[in-house]
Amino acid sequence: MQAKISRSSTNSPIVALGIHEDWLFYIDVLGQHRALQASQLTRNTIFALFGASAEYLQAAWPTPDGSDWDDRKAAEALISAAIAKGVVLPENVGFVSQALAAAAGGVHGDA
């Protein structure tokens, strides 16, 4: 089962797949497999993961005054969702690129 990222009952377009060492794995709004490190979960990266949907982000993680979305809370939710899925091997969650999987410590030798 894949973990949906959401602070509320709103269905998230992002799917967390798991974590391996310093890498967090997701499927973004476009269906692309994304491997990111926690330090890469910046406001712009999160915005891109969610398909530039400020409306969703603002609904899921509003700032106290409701005028924007809280990128820190969104990043925490993304990290927590990947951790909740547990440790995975990159190739077992759809990362077929040897270079990417190797960078995340998942593929050794020929595949």
PDB file of C-alpha atoms in Angstrom:
ATOM      1  CA  MET A   1       0.000   0.000   0.000  1.00  0.00           C
ATOM      2  CA  GLN A   2       1.298   3.449  -0.875  1.00  0.00           C
ATOM      3  CA  ALA A   3       1.215   6.347   1.592  1.00  0.00           C
ATOM      4  CA  LYS A   4      -0.697   9.402   0.468  1.00  0.00           C
ATOM      5  CA  ILE A   5       0.667  12.681   1.765  1.00  0.00           C
ATOM      6  CA  SER A   6      -2.000  14.806   3.317  1.00  0.00           C
ATOM      7  CA  ARG A   7      -2.553  16.721   6.510  1.00  0.00           C
ATOM      8  CA  SER A   8      -6.299  16.433   6.159  1.00  0.00           C
ATOM      9  CA  SER A   9      -8.770  14.130   4.447  1.00  0.00           C
ATOM     10  CA  THR A  10      -7.993  15.805   1.125  1.00  0.00           C
ATOM     11  CA  ASN A  11      -6.518  13.211  -1.247  1.00  0.00           C
ATOM     12  CA  SER A  12      -2.963  14.086  -2.128  1.00  0.00           C
ATOM     13  CA  PRO A  13      -1.711  13.811  -5.692  1.00  0.00           C
ATOM     14  CA  ILE A  14       1.690  12.727  -4.311  1.00  0.00           C
ATOM     15  CA  VAL A  15       2.517   9.168  -3.268  1.00  0.00           C
ATOM     16  CA  ALA A  16       5.326   8.347  -0.844  1.00  0.00           C
ATOM     17  CA  LEU A  17       7.150   5.122  -1.673  1.00  0.00           C
ATOM     18  CA  GLY A  18       9.721   4.915   1.126  1.00  0.00           C
ATOM     19  CA  ILE A  19      13.206   5.830   2.229  1.00  0.00           C
ATOM     20  CA  HIS A  20      16.694   4.430   1.590  1.00  0.00           C
ATOM     21  CA  GLU A  21      19.638   5.943   3.429  1.00  0.00           C
ATOM     22  CA  ASP A  22      19.388   9.716   2.761  1.00  0.00           C
ATOM     23  CA  TRP A  23      16.943   9.331  -0.154  1.00  0.00           C
ATOM     24  CA  LEU A  24      13.187   9.788  -0.032  1.00  0.00           C
ATOM     25  CA  PHE A  25      11.116   8.291  -2.865  1.00  0.00           C
ATOM     26  CA  TYR A  26       7.845   9.631  -4.261  1.00  0.00           C
ATOM     27  CA  ILE A  27       5.568   9.571  -7.282  1.00  0.00           C
ATOM     28  CA  ASP A  28       4.755  13.163  -8.200  1.00  0.00           C
ATOM     29  CA  VAL A  29       1.542  14.593  -9.621  1.00  0.00           C
ATOM     30  CA  LEU A  30       2.652  13.736 -13.184  1.00  0.00           C
ATOM     31  CA  GLY A  31       3.339  10.105 -12.280  1.00  0.00           C
ATOM     32  CA  GLN A  32       7.108  10.529 -12.320  1.00  0.00           C
ATOM     33  CA  HIS A  33       9.272   8.686  -9.831  1.00  0.00           C
ATOM     34  CA  ARG A  34      11.235  11.237  -7.801  1.00  0.00           C
ATOM     35  CA  ALA A  35      14.190  10.624  -5.476  1.00  0.00           C
ATOM     36  CA  LEU A  36      14.995  13.517  -3.189  1.00  0.00           C
ATOM     37  CA  GLN A  37      17.032  14.164  -0.113  1.00  0.00           C
ATOM     38  CA  ALA A  38      15.357  15.981   2.784  1.00  0.00           C
ATOM     39  CA  SER A  39      17.502  19.056   2.139  1.00  0.00           C
ATOM     40  CA  GLN A  40      16.063  19.234  -1.388  1.00  0.00           C
ATOM     41  CA  LEU A  41      12.497  19.680  -0.144  1.00  0.00           C
ATOM     42  CA  THR A  42      12.535  23.408  -0.733  1.00  0.00           C
ATOM     43  CA  ARG A  43       9.473  25.510  -1.452  1.00  0.00           C
ATOM     44  CA  ASN A  44      10.082  25.337  -5.222  1.00  0.00           C
ATOM     45  CA  THR A  45      10.685  21.571  -5.238  1.00  0.00           C
ATOM     46  CA  ILE A  46       7.528  20.918  -3.227  1.00  0.00           C
ATOM     47  CA  PHE A  47       5.589  23.246  -5.544  1.00  0.00           C
ATOM     48  CA  ALA A  48       6.848  21.254  -8.547  1.00  0.00           C
ATOM     49  CA  LEU A  49       6.032  17.885  -6.931  1.00  0.00           C
ATOM     50  CA  PHE A  50       2.437  18.992  -6.516  1.00  0.00           C
ATOM     51  CA  GLY A  51       2.150  20.215 -10.097  1.00  0.00           C
ATOM     52  CA  ALA A  52       2.312  23.884  -9.179  1.00  0.00           C
ATOM     53  CA  SER A  53      -0.989  23.537  -7.317  1.00  0.00           C
ATOM     54  CA  ALA A  54      -0.822  26.331  -4.778  1.00  0.00           C
ATOM     55  CA  GLU A  55      -4.503  25.739  -4.042  1.00  0.00           C
ATOM     56  CA  TYR A  56      -3.880  22.172  -2.858  1.00  0.00           C
ATOM     57  CA  LEU A  57      -0.815  23.188  -0.861  1.00  0.00           C
ATOM     58  CA  GLN A  58      -2.668  26.049   0.788  1.00  0.00           C
ATOM     59  CA  ALA A  59      -5.596  23.784   1.681  1.00  0.00           C
ATOM     60  CA  ALA A  60      -3.365  21.031   3.086  1.00  0.00           C
ATOM     61  CA  TRP A  61      -0.792  23.179   4.910  1.00  0.00           C
ATOM     62  CA  PRO A  62      -2.100  26.724   5.353  1.00  0.00           C
ATOM     63  CA  THR A  63      -0.148  29.440   7.091  1.00  0.00           C
ATOM     64  CA  PRO A  64      -1.734  30.665  10.351  1.00  0.00           C
ATOM     65  CA  ASP A  65      -3.423  33.565   8.571  1.00  0.00           C
ATOM     66  CA  GLY A  66      -4.558  31.328   5.671  1.00  0.00           C
ATOM     67  CA  SER A  67      -2.989  33.539   3.021  1.00  0.00           C
ATOM     68  CA  ASP A  68      -0.353  31.054   1.811  1.00  0.00           C
ATOM     69  CA  TRP A  69       0.976  27.523   2.367  1.00  0.00           C
ATOM     70  CA  ASP A  70       3.569  26.557   4.953  1.00  0.00           C
ATOM     71  CA  ASP A  71       6.517  24.963   3.146  1.00  0.00           C
ATOM     72  CA  ARG A  72       8.058  23.750   6.420  1.00  0.00           C
ATOM     73  CA  LYS A  73       4.899  21.817   7.337  1.00  0.00           C
ATOM     74  CA  ALA A  74       4.641  20.434   3.808  1.00  0.00           C
ATOM     75  CA  ALA A  75       8.284  19.268   3.899  1.00  0.00           C
ATOM     76  CA  GLU A  76       7.726  17.622   7.286  1.00  0.00           C
ATOM     77  CA  ALA A  77       4.674  15.811   5.928  1.00  0.00           C
ATOM     78  CA  LEU A  78       6.609  14.587   2.880  1.00  0.00           C
ATOM     79  CA  ILE A  79       9.472  13.310   5.034  1.00  0.00           C
ATOM     80  CA  SER A  80       7.100  11.680   7.534  1.00  0.00           C
ATOM     81  CA  ALA A  81       5.155   9.913   4.774  1.00  0.00           C
ATOM     82  CA  ALA A  82       8.328   8.430   3.263  1.00  0.00           C
ATOM     83  CA  ILE A  83       9.564   7.298   6.684  1.00  0.00           C
ATOM     84  CA  ALA A  84       6.163   5.760   7.426  1.00  0.00           C
ATOM     85  CA  LYS A  85       6.520   3.571   4.330  1.00  0.00           C
ATOM     86  CA  GLY A  86       9.835   2.270   5.651  1.00  0.00           C
ATOM     87  CA  VAL A  87      13.147   1.317   4.111  1.00  0.00           C
ATOM     88  CA  VAL A  88      13.027   0.259   0.472  1.00  0.00           C
ATOM     89  CA  LEU A  89      15.464  -0.579  -2.291  1.00  0.00           C
ATOM     90  CA  PRO A  90      15.189   1.989  -5.101  1.00  0.00           C
ATOM     91  CA  GLU A  91      14.761  -0.670  -7.780  1.00  0.00           C
ATOM     92  CA  ASN A  92      11.880  -2.200  -5.813  1.00  0.00           C
ATOM     93  CA  VAL A  93       9.849   1.029  -5.980  1.00  0.00           C
ATOM     94  CA  GLY A  94      10.221   1.736  -9.675  1.00  0.00           C
ATOM     95  CA  PHE A  95      13.606   3.430  -9.938  1.00  0.00           C
ATOM     96  CA  VAL A  96      15.039   1.680 -12.968  1.00  0.00           C
ATOM     97  CA  SER A  97      17.797   4.176 -13.688  1.00  0.00           C
ATOM     98  CA  GLN A  98      21.000   2.451 -12.614  1.00  0.00           C
ATOM     99  CA  ALA A  99      22.693   5.804 -12.008  1.00  0.00           C
ATOM    100  CA  LEU A 100      19.876   7.028  -9.751  1.00  0.00           C
ATOM    101  CA  ALA A 101      19.511   3.730  -7.956  1.00  0.00           C
ATOM    102  CA  ALA A 102      23.291   3.518  -7.497  1.00  0.00           C
ATOM    103  CA  ALA A 103      23.368   7.068  -6.123  1.00  0.00           C
ATOM    104  CA  ALA A 104      20.773   5.980  -3.594  1.00  0.00           C
ATOM    105  CA  GLY A 105      22.768   2.829  -2.799  1.00  0.00           C
ATOM    106  CA  GLY A 106      20.331   0.386  -4.368  1.00  0.00           C
ATOM    107  CA  VAL A 107      21.975  -1.134  -7.456  1.00  0.00           C
ATOM    108  CA  HIS A 108      25.362  -2.763  -7.461  1.00  0.00           C
ATOM    109  CA  GLY A 109      26.903  -4.178 -10.612  1.00  0.00           C
ATOM    110  CA  ASP A 110      25.038  -5.054 -13.795  1.00  0.00           C
ATOM    111  CA  ALA A 111      21.274  -5.167 -13.798  1.00  0.00           C
TER     112      ALA A 111
END
